[in-house]
PDB file of C-alpha atoms in Angstrom:
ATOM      1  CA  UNK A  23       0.000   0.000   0.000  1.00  0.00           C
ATOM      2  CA  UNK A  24       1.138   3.029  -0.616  1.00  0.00           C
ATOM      3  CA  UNK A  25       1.589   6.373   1.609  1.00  0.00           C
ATOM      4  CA  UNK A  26       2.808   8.899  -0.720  1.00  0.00           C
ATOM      5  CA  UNK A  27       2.245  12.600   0.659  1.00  0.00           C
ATOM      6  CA  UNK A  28       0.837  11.010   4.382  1.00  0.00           C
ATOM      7  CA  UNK A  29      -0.459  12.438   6.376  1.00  0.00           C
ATOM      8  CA  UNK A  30      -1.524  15.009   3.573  1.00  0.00           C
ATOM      9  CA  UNK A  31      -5.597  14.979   2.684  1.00  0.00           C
ATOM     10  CA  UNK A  32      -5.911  15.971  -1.061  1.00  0.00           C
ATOM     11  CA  UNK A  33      -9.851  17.710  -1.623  1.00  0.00           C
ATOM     12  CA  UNK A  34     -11.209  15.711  -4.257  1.00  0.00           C
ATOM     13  CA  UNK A  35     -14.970  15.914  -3.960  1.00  0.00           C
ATOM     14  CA  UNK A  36     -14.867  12.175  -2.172  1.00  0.00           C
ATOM     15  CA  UNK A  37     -15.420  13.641   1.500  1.00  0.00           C
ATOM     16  CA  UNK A  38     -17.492  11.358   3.114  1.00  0.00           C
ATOM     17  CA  UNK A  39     -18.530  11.744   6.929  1.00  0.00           C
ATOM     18  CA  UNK A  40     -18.589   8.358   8.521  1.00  0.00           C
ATOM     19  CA  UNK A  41     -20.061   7.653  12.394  1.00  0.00           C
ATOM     20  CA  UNK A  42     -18.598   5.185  14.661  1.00  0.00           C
ATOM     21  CA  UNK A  43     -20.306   4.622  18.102  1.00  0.00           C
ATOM     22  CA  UNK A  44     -18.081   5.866  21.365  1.00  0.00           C
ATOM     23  CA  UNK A  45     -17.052   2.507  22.473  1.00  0.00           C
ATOM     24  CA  UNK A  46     -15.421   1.204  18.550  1.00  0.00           C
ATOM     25  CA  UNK A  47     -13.867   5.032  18.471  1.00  0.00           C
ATOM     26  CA  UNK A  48     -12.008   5.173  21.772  1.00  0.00           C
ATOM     27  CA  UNK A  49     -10.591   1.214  20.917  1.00  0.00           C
ATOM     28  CA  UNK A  50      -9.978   2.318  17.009  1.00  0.00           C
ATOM     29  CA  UNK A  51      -8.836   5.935  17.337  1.00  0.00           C
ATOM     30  CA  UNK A  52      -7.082   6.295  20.810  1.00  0.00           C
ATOM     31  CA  UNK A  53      -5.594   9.916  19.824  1.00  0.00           C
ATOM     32  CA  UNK A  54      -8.796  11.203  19.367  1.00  0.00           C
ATOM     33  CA  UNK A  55     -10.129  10.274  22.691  1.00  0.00           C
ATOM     34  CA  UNK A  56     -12.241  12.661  24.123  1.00  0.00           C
ATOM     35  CA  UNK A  57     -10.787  14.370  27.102  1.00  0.00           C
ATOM     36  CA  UNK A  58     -13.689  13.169  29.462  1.00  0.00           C
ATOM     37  CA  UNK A  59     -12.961   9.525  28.302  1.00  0.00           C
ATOM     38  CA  UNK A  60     -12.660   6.705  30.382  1.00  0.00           C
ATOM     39  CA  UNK A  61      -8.503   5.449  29.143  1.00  0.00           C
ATOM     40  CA  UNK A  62      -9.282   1.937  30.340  1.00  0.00           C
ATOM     41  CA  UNK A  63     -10.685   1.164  26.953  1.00  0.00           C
ATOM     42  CA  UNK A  64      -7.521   1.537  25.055  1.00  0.00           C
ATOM     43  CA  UNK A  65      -5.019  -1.747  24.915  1.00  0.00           C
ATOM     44  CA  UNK A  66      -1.766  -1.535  23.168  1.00  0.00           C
ATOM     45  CA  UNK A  67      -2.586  -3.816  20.402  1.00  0.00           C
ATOM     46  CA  UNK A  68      -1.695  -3.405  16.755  1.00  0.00           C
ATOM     47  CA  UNK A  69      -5.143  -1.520  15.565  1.00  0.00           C
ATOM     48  CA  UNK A  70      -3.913   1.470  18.848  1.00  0.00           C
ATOM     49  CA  UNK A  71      -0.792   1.608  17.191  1.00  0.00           C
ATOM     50  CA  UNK A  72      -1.194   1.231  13.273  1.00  0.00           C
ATOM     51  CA  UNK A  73      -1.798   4.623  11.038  1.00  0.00           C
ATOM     52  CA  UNK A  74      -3.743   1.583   9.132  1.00  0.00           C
ATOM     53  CA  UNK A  75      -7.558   1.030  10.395  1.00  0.00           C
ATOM     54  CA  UNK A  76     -10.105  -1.547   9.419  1.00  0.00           C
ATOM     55  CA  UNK A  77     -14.025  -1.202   9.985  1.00  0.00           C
ATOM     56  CA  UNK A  78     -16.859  -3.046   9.520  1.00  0.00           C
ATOM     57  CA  UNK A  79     -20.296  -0.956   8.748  1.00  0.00           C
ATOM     58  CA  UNK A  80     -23.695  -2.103   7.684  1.00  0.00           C
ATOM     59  CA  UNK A  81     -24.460   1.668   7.102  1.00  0.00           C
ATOM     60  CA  UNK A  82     -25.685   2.342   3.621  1.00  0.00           C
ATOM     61  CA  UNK A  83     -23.877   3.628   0.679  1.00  0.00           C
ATOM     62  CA  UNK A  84     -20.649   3.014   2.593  1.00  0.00           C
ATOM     63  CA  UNK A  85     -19.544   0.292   0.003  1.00  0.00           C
ATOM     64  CA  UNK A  86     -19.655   2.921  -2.843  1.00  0.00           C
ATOM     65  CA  UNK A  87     -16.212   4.041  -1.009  1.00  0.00           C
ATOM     66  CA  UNK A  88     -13.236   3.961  -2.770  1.00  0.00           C
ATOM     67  CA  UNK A  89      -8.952   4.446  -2.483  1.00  0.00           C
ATOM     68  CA  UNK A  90      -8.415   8.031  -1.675  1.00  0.00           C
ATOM     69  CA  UNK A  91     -12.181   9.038  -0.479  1.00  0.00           C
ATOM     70  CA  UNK A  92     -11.352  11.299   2.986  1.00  0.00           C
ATOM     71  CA  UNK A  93     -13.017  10.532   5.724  1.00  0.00           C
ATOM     72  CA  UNK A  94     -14.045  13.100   8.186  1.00  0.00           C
ATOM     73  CA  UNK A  95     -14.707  10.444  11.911  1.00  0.00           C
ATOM     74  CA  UNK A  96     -18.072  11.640  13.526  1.00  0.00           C
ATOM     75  CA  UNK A  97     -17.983   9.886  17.120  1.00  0.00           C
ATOM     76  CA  UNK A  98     -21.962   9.000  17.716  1.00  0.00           C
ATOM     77  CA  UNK A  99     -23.185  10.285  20.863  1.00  0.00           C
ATOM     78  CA  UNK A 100     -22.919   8.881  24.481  1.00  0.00           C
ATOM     79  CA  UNK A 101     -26.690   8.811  24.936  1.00  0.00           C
ATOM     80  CA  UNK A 102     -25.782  11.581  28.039  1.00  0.00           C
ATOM     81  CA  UNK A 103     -27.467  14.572  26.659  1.00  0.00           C
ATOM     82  CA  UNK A 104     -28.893  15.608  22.715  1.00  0.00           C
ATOM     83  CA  UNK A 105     -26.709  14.168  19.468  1.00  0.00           C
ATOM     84  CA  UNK A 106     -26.354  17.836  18.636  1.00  0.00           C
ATOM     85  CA  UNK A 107     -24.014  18.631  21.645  1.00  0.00           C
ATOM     86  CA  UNK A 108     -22.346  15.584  22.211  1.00  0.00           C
ATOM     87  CA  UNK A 109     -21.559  13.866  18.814  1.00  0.00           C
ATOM     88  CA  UNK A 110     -18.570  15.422  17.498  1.00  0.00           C
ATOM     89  CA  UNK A 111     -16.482  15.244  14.475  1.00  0.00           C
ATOM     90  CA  UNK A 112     -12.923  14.226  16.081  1.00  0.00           C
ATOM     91  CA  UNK A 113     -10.292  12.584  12.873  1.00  0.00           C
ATOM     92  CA  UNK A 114      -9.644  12.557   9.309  1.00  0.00           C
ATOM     93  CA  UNK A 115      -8.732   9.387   7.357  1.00  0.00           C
ATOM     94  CA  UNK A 116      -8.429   8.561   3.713  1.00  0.00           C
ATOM     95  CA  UNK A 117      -9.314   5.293   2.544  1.00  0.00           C
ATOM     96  CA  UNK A 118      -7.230   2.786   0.936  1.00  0.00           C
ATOM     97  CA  UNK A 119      -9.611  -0.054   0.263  1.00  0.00           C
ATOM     98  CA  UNK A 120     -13.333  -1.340   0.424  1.00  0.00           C
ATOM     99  CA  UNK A 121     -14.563  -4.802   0.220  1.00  0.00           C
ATOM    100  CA  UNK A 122     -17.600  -6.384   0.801  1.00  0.00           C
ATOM    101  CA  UNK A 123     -17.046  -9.284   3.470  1.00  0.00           C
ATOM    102  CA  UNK A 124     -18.701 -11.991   1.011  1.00  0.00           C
ATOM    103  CA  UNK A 125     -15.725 -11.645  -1.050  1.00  0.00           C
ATOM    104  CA  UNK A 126     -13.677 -13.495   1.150  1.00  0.00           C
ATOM    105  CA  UNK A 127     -14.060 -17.440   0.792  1.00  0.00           C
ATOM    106  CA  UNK A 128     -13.248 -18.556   4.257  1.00  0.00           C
ATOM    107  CA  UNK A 129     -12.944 -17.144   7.600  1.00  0.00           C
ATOM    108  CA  UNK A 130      -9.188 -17.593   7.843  1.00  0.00           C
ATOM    109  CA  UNK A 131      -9.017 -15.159   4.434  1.00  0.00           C
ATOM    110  CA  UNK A 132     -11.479 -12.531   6.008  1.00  0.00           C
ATOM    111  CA  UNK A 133      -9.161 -13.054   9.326  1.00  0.00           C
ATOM    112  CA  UNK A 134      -6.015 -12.142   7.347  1.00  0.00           C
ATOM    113  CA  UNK A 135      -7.519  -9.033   5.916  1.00  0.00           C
ATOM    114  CA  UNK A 136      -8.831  -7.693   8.543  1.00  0.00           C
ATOM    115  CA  UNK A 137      -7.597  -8.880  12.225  1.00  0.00           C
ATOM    116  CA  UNK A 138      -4.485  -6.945  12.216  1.00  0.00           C
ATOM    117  CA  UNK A 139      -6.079  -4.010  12.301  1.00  0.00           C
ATOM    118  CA  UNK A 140      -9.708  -3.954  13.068  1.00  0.00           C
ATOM    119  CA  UNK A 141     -11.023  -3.585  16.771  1.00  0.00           C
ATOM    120  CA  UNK A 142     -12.960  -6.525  16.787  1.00  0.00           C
ATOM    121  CA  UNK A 143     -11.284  -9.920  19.020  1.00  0.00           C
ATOM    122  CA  UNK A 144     -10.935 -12.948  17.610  1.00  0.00           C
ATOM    123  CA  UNK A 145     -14.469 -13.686  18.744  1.00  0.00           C
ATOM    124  CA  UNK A 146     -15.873 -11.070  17.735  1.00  0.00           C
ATOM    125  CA  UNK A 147     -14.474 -10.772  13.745  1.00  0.00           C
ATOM    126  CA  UNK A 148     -15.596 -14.774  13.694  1.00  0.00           C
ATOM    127  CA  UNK A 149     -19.318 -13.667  14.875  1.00  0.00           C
ATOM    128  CA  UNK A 150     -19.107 -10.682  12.436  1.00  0.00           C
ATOM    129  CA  UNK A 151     -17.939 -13.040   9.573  1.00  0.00           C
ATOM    130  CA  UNK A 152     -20.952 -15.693  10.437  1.00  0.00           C
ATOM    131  CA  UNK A 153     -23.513 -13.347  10.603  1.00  0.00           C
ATOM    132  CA  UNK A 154     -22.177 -11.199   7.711  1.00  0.00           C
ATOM    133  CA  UNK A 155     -24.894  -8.200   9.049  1.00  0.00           C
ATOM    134  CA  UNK A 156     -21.914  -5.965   8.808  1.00  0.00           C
ATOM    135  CA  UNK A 157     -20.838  -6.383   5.130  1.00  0.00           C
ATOM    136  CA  UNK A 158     -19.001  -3.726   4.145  1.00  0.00           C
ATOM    137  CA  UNK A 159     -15.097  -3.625   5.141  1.00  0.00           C
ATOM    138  CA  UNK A 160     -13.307   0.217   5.023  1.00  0.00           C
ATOM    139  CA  UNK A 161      -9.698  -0.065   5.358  1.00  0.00           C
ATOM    140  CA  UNK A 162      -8.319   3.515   5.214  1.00  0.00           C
ATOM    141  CA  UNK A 163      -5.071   5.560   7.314  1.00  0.00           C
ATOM    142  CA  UNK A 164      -5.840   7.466  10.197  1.00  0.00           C
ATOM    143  CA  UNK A 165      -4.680  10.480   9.159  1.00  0.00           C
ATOM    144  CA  UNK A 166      -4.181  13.398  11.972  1.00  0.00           C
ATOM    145  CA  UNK A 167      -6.842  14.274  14.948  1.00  0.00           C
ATOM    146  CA  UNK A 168      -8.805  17.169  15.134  1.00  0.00           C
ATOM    147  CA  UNK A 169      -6.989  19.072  18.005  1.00  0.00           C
ATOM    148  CA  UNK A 170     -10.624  20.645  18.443  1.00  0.00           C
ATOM    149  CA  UNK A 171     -13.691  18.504  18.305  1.00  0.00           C
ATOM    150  CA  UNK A 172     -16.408  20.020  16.039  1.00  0.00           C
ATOM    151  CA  UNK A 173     -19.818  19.501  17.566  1.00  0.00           C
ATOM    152  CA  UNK A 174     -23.044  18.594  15.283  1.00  0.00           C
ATOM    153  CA  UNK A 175     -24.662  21.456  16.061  1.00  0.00           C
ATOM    154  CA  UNK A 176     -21.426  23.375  14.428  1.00  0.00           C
ATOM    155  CA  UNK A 177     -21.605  20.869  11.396  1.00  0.00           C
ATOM    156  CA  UNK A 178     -25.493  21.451  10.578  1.00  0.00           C
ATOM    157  CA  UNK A 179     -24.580  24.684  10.497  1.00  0.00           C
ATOM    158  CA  UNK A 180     -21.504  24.611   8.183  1.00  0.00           C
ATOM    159  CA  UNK A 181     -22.977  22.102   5.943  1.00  0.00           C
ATOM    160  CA  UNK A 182     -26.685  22.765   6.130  1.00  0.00           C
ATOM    161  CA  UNK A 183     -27.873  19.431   6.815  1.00  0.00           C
ATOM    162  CA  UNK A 184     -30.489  18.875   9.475  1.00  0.00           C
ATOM    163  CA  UNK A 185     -31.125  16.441  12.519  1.00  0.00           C
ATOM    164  CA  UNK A 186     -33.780  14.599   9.082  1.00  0.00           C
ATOM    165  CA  UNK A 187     -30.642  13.604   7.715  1.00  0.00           C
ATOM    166  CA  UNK A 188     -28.975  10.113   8.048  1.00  0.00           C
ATOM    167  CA  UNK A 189     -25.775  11.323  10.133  1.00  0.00           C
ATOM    168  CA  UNK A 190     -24.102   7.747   9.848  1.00  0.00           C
ATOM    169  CA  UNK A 191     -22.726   8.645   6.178  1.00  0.00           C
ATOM    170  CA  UNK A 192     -23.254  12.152   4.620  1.00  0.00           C
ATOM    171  CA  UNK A 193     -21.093  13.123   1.361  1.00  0.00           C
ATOM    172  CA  UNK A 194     -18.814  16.538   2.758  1.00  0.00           C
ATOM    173  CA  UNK A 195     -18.394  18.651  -0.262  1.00  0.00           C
ATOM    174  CA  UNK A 196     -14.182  20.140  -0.300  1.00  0.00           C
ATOM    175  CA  UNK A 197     -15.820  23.607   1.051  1.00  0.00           C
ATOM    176  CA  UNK A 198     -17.395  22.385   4.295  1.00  0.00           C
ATOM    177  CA  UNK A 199     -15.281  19.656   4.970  1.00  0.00           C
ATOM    178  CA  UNK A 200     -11.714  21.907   4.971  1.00  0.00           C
ATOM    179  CA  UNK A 201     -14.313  24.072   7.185  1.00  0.00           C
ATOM    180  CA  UNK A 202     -14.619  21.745   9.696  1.00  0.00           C
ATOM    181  CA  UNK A 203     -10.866  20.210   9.579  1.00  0.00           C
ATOM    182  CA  UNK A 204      -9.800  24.388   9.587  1.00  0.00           C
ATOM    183  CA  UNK A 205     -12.164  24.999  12.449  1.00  0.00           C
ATOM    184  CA  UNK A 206     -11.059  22.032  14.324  1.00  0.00           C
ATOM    185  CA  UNK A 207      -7.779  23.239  14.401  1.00  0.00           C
ATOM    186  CA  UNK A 208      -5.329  21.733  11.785  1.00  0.00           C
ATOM    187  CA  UNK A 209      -2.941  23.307  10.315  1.00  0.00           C
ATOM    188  CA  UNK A 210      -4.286  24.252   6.824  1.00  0.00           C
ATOM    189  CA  UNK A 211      -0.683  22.549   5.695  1.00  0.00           C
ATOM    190  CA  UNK A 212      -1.959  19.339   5.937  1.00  0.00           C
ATOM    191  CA  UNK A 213      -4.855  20.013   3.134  1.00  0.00           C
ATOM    192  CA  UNK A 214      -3.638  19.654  -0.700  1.00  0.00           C
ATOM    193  CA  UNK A 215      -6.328  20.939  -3.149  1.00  0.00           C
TER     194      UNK A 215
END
């Protein structure tokens, strides 16, 4: 795989924002823990440690990803107060791969794609590969954290969409989503347009 111009994002008009519940964010994406986190969650195991991340997502559309989509990380809410306050936008990624899980012909080929770096157990990925109700695999490079998390309510109002949309994969045009990156801090450096 190749990392040429990491941990660059190039705008592209493939900005895709992509939720992940608390408890799969603070195991996949241990940088971007929030600061009122419980640390417990996070093991040193390969997926805390790789730049290279593996998902699994029933969510719709998310198959129609492809190498060199960004990804803007939208943690899902704790259920501790409204969605708009306390799910926040926290990483940006750019995918490398997407597969559909019935591609693979056998567990131990699923296992090998994704075990290294997934944050699913053992148990877990053989469950997920029985039941096949999460089908679609995202491999992609965690990128650089968002030194300041970007609430919903601030997204609605940068990109316009409303608490009616489906907030577990919305298309970013370049002009909102360098908003939010820009807004949560980066270093405008790390965009190439």
């Amino acid at each position: 795989m190749s990392y040429d111009n990491y941990p660059l994002v190039k705008l592209n008009n493939r900005n895709f924002l992509l939720s992940i519940y608390p408890t799969w964010h603070t195991r996949l994406f241990p940088e971007s823990k929030l600061k009122n986190e419980d640390g417990s969650l996070i093991r040193d195991i390969s997926h805390t440690n790789s730049i290279e991340k593996v998902y699994l997502t029933g969510m719709r559309d998310t198959l129609k990803l492809r190498a060199g989509d960004n990804l803007l990380i939208y943690r899902t809410s704790d259920g501790k107060g409204p969605a708009r306050y306390r799910s926040v936008a926290t990483s940006v990624c750019v995918v490398l791969d997407t597969k559909d899980i019935r591609e693979f012909e056998n567990y131990t080929e699923f296992k090998q794609y994704c075990g290294p770096y997934s944050v699913f157990s053992e148990d877990e990925l053989m469950l997920l590969y029985n039941k096949k109700n999460y089908p679609t695999i995202i491999r992609f490079t965690y990128n650089f954290p968002l030194e300041k998390k970007i609430v919903r309510d601030d997204i609605m109002t940068i990109t316009g969409y409303t608490d009616a949309d489906y907030w577990g994969f919305l298309p970013l045009d370049d002009l909102h989503f360098k908003r939010i990156i820009l807004d949560g801090g980066v270093n405008e450096g790390y965009i190439v347009n």
